[in-house]
Coordinates of N, CA and C in Angstrom, one line a residue:
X1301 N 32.8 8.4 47.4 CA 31.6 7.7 47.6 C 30.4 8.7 47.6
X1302 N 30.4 9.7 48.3 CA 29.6 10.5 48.2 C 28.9 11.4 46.7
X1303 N 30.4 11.5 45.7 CA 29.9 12.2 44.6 C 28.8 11.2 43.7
X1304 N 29.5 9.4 44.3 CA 28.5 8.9 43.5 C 27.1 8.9 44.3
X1305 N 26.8 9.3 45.0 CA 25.6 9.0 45.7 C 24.8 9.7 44.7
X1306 N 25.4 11.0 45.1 CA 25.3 12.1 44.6 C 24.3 12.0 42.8
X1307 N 25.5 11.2 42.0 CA 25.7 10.9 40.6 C 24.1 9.9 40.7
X1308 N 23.9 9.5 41.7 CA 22.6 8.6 41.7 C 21.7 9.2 41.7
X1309 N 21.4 10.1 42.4 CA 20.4 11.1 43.2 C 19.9 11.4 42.1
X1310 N 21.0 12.1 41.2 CA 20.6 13.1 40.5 C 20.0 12.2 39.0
X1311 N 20.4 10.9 38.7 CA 20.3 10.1 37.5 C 18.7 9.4 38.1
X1312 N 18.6 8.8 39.5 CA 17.1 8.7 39.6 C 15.9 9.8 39.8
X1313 N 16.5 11.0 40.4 CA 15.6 11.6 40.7 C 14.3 12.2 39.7
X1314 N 14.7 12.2 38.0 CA 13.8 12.0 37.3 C 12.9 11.2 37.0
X1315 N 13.2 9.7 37.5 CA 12.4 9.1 37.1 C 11.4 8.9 38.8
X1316 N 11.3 10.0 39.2 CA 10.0 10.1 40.3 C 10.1 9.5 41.8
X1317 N 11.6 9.3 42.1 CA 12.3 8.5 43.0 C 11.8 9.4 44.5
X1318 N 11.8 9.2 45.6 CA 11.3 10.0 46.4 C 12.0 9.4 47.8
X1319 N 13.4 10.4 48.2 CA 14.6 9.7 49.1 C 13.7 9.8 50.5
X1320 N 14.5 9.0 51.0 CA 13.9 8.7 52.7 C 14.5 9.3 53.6
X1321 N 14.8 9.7 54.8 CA 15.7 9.8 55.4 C 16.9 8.8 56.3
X1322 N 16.1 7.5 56.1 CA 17.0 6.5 56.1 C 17.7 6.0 55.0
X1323 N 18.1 7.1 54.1 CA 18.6 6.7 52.8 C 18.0 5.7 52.0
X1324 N 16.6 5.1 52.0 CA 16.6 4.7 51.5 C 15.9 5.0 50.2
X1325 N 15.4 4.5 49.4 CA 14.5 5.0 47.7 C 13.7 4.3 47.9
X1326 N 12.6 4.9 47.8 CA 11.2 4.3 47.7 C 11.0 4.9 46.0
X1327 N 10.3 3.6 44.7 CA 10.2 4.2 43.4 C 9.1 3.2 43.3
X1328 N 8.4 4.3 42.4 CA 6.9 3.5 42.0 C 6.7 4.2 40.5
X1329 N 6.9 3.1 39.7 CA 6.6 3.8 38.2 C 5.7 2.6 37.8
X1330 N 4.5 2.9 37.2 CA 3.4 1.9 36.7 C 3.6 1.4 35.5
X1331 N 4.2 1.8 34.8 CA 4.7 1.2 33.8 C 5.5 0.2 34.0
X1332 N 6.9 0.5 34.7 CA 7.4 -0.8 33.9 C 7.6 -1.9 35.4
X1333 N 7.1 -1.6 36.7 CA 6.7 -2.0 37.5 C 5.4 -2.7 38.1
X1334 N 4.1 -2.0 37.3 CA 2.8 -2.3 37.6 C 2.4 -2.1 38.7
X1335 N 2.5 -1.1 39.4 CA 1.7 -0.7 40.8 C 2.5 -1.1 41.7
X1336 N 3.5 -2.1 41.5 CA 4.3 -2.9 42.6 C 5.3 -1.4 43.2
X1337 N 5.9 -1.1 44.6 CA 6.6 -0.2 45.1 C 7.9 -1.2 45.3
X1338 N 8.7 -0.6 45.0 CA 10.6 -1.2 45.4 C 11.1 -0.5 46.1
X1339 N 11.7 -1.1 47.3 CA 12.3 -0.2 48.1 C 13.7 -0.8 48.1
X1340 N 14.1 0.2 48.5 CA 16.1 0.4 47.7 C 16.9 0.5 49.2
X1341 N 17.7 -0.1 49.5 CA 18.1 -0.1 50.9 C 19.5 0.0 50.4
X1342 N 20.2 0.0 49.1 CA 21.7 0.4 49.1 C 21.9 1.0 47.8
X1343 N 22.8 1.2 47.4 CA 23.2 1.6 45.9 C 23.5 1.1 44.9
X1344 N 23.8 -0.5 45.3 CA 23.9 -1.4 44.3 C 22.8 -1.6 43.5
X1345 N 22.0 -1.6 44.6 CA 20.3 -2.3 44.0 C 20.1 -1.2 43.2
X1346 N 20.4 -0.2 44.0 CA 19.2 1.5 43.0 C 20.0 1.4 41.7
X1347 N 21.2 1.4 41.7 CA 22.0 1.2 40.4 C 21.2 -0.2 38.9
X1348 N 21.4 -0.9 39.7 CA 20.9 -2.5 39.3 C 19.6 -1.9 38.8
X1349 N 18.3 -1.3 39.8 CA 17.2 -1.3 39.1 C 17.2 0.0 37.5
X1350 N 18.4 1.5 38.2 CA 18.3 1.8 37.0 C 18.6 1.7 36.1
X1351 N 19.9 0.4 36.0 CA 20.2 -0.3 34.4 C 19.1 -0.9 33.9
X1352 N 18.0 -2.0 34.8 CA 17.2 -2.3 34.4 C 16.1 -1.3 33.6
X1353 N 15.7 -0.3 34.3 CA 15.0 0.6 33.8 C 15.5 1.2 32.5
X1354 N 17.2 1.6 32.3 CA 17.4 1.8 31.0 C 17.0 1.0 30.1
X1355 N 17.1 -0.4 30.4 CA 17.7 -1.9 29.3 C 15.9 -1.8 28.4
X1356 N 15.2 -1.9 29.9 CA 13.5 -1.7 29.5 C 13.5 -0.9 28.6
X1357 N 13.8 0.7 29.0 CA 13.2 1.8 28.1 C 14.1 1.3 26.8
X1358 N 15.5 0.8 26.5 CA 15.8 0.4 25.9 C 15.2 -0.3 24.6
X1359 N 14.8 -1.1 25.0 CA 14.0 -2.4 24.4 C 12.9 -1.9 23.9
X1360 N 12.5 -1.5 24.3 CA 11.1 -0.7 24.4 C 11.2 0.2 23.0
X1361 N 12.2 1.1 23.0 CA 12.6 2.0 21.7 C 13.0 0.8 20.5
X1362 N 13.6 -0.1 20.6 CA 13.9 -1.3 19.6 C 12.6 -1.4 18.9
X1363 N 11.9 -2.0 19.8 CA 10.7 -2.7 19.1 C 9.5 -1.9 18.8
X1364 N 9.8 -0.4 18.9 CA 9.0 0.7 18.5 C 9.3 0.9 17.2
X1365 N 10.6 0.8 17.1 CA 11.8 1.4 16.0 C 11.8 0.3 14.5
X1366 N 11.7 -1.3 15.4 CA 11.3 -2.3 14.0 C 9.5 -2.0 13.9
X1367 N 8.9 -2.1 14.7 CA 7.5 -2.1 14.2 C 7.1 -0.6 13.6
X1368 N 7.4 0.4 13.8 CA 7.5 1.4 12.8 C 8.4 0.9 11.2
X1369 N 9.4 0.6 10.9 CA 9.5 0.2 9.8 C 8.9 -0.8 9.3
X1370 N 8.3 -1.8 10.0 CA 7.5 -2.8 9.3 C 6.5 -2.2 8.6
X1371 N 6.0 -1.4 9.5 CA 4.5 -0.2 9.1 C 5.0 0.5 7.9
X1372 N 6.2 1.3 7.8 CA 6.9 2.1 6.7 C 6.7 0.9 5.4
X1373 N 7.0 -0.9 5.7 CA 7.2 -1.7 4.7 C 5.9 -1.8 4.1
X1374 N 5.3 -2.1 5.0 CA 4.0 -2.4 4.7 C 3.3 -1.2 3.6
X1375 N 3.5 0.0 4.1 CA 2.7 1.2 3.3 C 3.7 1.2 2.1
X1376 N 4.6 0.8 1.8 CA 5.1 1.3 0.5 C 5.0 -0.5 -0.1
X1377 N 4.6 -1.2 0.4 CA 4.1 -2.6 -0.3 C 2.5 -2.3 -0.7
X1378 N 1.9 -1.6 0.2 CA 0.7 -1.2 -0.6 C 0.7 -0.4 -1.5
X1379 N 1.1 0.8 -1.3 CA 1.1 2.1 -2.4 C 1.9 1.1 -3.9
X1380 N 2.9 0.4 -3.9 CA 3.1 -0.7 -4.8 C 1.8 -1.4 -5.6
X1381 N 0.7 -2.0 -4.5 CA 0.3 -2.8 -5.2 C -1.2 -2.0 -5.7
X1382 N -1.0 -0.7 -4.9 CA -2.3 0.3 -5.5 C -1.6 0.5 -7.2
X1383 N -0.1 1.0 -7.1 CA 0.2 1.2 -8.3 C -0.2 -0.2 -9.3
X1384 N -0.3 -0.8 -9.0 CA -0.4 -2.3 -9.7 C -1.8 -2.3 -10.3
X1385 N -2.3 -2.1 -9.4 CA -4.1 -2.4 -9.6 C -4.2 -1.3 -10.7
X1386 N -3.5 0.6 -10.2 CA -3.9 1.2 -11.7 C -3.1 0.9 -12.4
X1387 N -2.2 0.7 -12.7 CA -1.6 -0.4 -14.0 C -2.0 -1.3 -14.8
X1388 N -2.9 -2.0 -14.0 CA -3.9 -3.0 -14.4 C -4.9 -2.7 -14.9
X1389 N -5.4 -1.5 -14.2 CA -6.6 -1.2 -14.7 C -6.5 -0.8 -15.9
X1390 N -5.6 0.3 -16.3 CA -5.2 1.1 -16.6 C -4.5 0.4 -18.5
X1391 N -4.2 -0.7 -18.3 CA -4.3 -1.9 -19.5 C -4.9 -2.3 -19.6
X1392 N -5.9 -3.1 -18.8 CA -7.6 -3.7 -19.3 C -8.1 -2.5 -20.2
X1393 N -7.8 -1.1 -19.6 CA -9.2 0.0 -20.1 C -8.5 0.2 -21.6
X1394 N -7.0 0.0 -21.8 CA -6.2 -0.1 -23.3 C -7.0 -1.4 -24.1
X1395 N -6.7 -2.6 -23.7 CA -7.4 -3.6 -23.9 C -8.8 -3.5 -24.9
X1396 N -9.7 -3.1 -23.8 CA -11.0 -2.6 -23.9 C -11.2 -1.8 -25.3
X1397 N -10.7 -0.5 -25.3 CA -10.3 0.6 -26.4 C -9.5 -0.2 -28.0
X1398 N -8.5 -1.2 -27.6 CA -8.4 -1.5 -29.2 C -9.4 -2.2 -28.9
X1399 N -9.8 -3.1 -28.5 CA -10.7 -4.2 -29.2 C -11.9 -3.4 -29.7
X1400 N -12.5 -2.6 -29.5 CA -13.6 -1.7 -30.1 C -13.3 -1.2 -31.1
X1401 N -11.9 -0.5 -31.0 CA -11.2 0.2 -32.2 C -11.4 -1.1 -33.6
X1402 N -10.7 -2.6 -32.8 CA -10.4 -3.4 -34.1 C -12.4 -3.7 -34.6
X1403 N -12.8 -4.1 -33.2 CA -14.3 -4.6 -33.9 C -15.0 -3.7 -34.5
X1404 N -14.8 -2.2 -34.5 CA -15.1 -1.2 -34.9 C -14.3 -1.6 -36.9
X1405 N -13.9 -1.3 -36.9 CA -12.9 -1.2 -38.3 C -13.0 -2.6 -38.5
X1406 N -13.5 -4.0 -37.5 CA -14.0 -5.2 -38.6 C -15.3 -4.9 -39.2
X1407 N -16.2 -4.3 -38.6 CA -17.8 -4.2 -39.1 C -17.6 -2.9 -40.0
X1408 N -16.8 -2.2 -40.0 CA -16.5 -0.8 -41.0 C -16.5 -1.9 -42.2
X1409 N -15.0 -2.6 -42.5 CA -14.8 -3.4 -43.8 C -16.0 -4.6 -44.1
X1410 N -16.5 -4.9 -43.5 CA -17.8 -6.1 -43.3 C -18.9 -5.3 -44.8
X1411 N -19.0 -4.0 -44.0 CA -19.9 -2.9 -44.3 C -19.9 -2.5 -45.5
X1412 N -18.2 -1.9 -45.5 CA -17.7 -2.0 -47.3 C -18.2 -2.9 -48.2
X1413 N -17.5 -4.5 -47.5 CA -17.8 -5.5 -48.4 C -19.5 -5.6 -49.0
X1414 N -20.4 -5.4 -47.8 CA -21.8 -5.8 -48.1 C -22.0 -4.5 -48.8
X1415 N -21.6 -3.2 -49.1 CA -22.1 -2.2 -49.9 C -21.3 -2.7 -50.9
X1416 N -20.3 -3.1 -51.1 CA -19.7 -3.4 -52.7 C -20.5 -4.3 -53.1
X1417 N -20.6 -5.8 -52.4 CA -21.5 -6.8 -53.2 C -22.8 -6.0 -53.6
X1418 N -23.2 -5.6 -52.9 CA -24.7 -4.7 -52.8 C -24.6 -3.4 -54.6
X1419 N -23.6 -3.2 -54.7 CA -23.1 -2.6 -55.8 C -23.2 -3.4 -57.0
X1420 N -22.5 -4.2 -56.4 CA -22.1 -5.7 -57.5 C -23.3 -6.0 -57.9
X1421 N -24.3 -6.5 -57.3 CA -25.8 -7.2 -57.0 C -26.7 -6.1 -58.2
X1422 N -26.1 -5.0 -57.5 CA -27.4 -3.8 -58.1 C -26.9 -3.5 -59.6
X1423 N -25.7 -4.0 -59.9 CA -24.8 -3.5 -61.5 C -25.3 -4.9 -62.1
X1424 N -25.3 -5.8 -61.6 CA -25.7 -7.1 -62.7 C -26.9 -7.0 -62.7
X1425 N -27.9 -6.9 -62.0 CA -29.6 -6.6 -62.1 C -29.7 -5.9 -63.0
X1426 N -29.0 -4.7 -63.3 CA -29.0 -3.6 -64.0 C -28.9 -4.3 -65.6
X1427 N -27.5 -4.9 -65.7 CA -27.3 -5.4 -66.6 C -27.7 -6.5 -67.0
X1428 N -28.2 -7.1 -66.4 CA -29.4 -8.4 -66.6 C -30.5 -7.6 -67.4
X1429 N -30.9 -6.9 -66.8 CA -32.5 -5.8 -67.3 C -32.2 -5.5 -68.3
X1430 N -30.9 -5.0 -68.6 CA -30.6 -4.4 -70.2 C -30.4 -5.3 -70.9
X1431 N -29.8 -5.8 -70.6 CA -29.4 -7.7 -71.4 C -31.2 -8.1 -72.1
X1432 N -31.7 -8.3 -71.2 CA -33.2 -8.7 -71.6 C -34.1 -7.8 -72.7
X1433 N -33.7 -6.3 -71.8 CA -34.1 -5.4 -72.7 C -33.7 -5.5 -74.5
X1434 N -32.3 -5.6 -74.7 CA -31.6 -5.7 -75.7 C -32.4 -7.2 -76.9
X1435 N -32.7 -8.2 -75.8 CA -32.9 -9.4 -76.3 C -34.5 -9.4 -76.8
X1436 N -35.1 -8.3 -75.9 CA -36.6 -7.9 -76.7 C -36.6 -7.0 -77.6
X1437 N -36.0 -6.0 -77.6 CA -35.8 -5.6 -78.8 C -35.2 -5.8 -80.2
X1438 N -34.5 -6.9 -80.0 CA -34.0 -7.3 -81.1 C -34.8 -8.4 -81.6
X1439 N -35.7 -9.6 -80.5 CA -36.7 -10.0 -80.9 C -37.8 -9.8 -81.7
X1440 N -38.2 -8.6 -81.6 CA -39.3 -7.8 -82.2 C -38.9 -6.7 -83.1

């Protein structure tokens, strides 16, 4: 009986416990008590409250441990959807580039065609002229 007292002493005494001399435990932790003081009159109880106190700190690490990986989900669901956006971007600005390239090289061949007619245009003038010319000279 005594080793376990003992095994108590020594398992509360970190968490700030402060023995009486009527054996009893006076413990005041703000955390997971709120200011309130417990006073401990046997060893069942001191036991009882420091399961509780594990079960708390317990719990307490759980829901540190999911809300850290939610956070972990969260940042690689963004870095995802950053990758997305330059992806996106990143084909609009392709997008962008042929369509200039094609409307580029449609007004290039536009250009040809209006310098070939323009060719065409300026070779029958030509040959109209001479035609007439031919037709006055042989008139006269």
């Amino acid at each position: 009986m005594k080793e376990e007292n003992r095994k108590i002493n020594i398992v509360l005494n970190p968490l700030n416990l402060i023995e009486d001399k009527k054996s009893t435990v006076e413990f005041s932790n703000e955390n997971v008590f709120q200011n309130k003081k417990v006073k401990i009159h046997n060893e069942t109880e001191t036991v009882d409250i420091y399961e509780d106190l594990v079960k708390t700190i317990e719990e307490k690490d759980k829901i540190i441990k999911e809300l850290s990986n939610k956070i972990r989900e969260q940042e690689i669901i963004i870095n995802q959807s950053d990758r997305n956006i330059n992806n996106n971007k990143i084909n609009q600005a392709i997008e962008i580039v042929d369509y200039l390239l094609n409307t580029k090289s449609i007004d290039l061949e536009i250009q040809t065609e209006q310098n070939k007619n323009k060719r065409l245009t300026n070779i029958i003038e030509m040959l109209i002229s001479k035609i007439k010319e031919l037709k006055m000279n042989k008139l006269s």
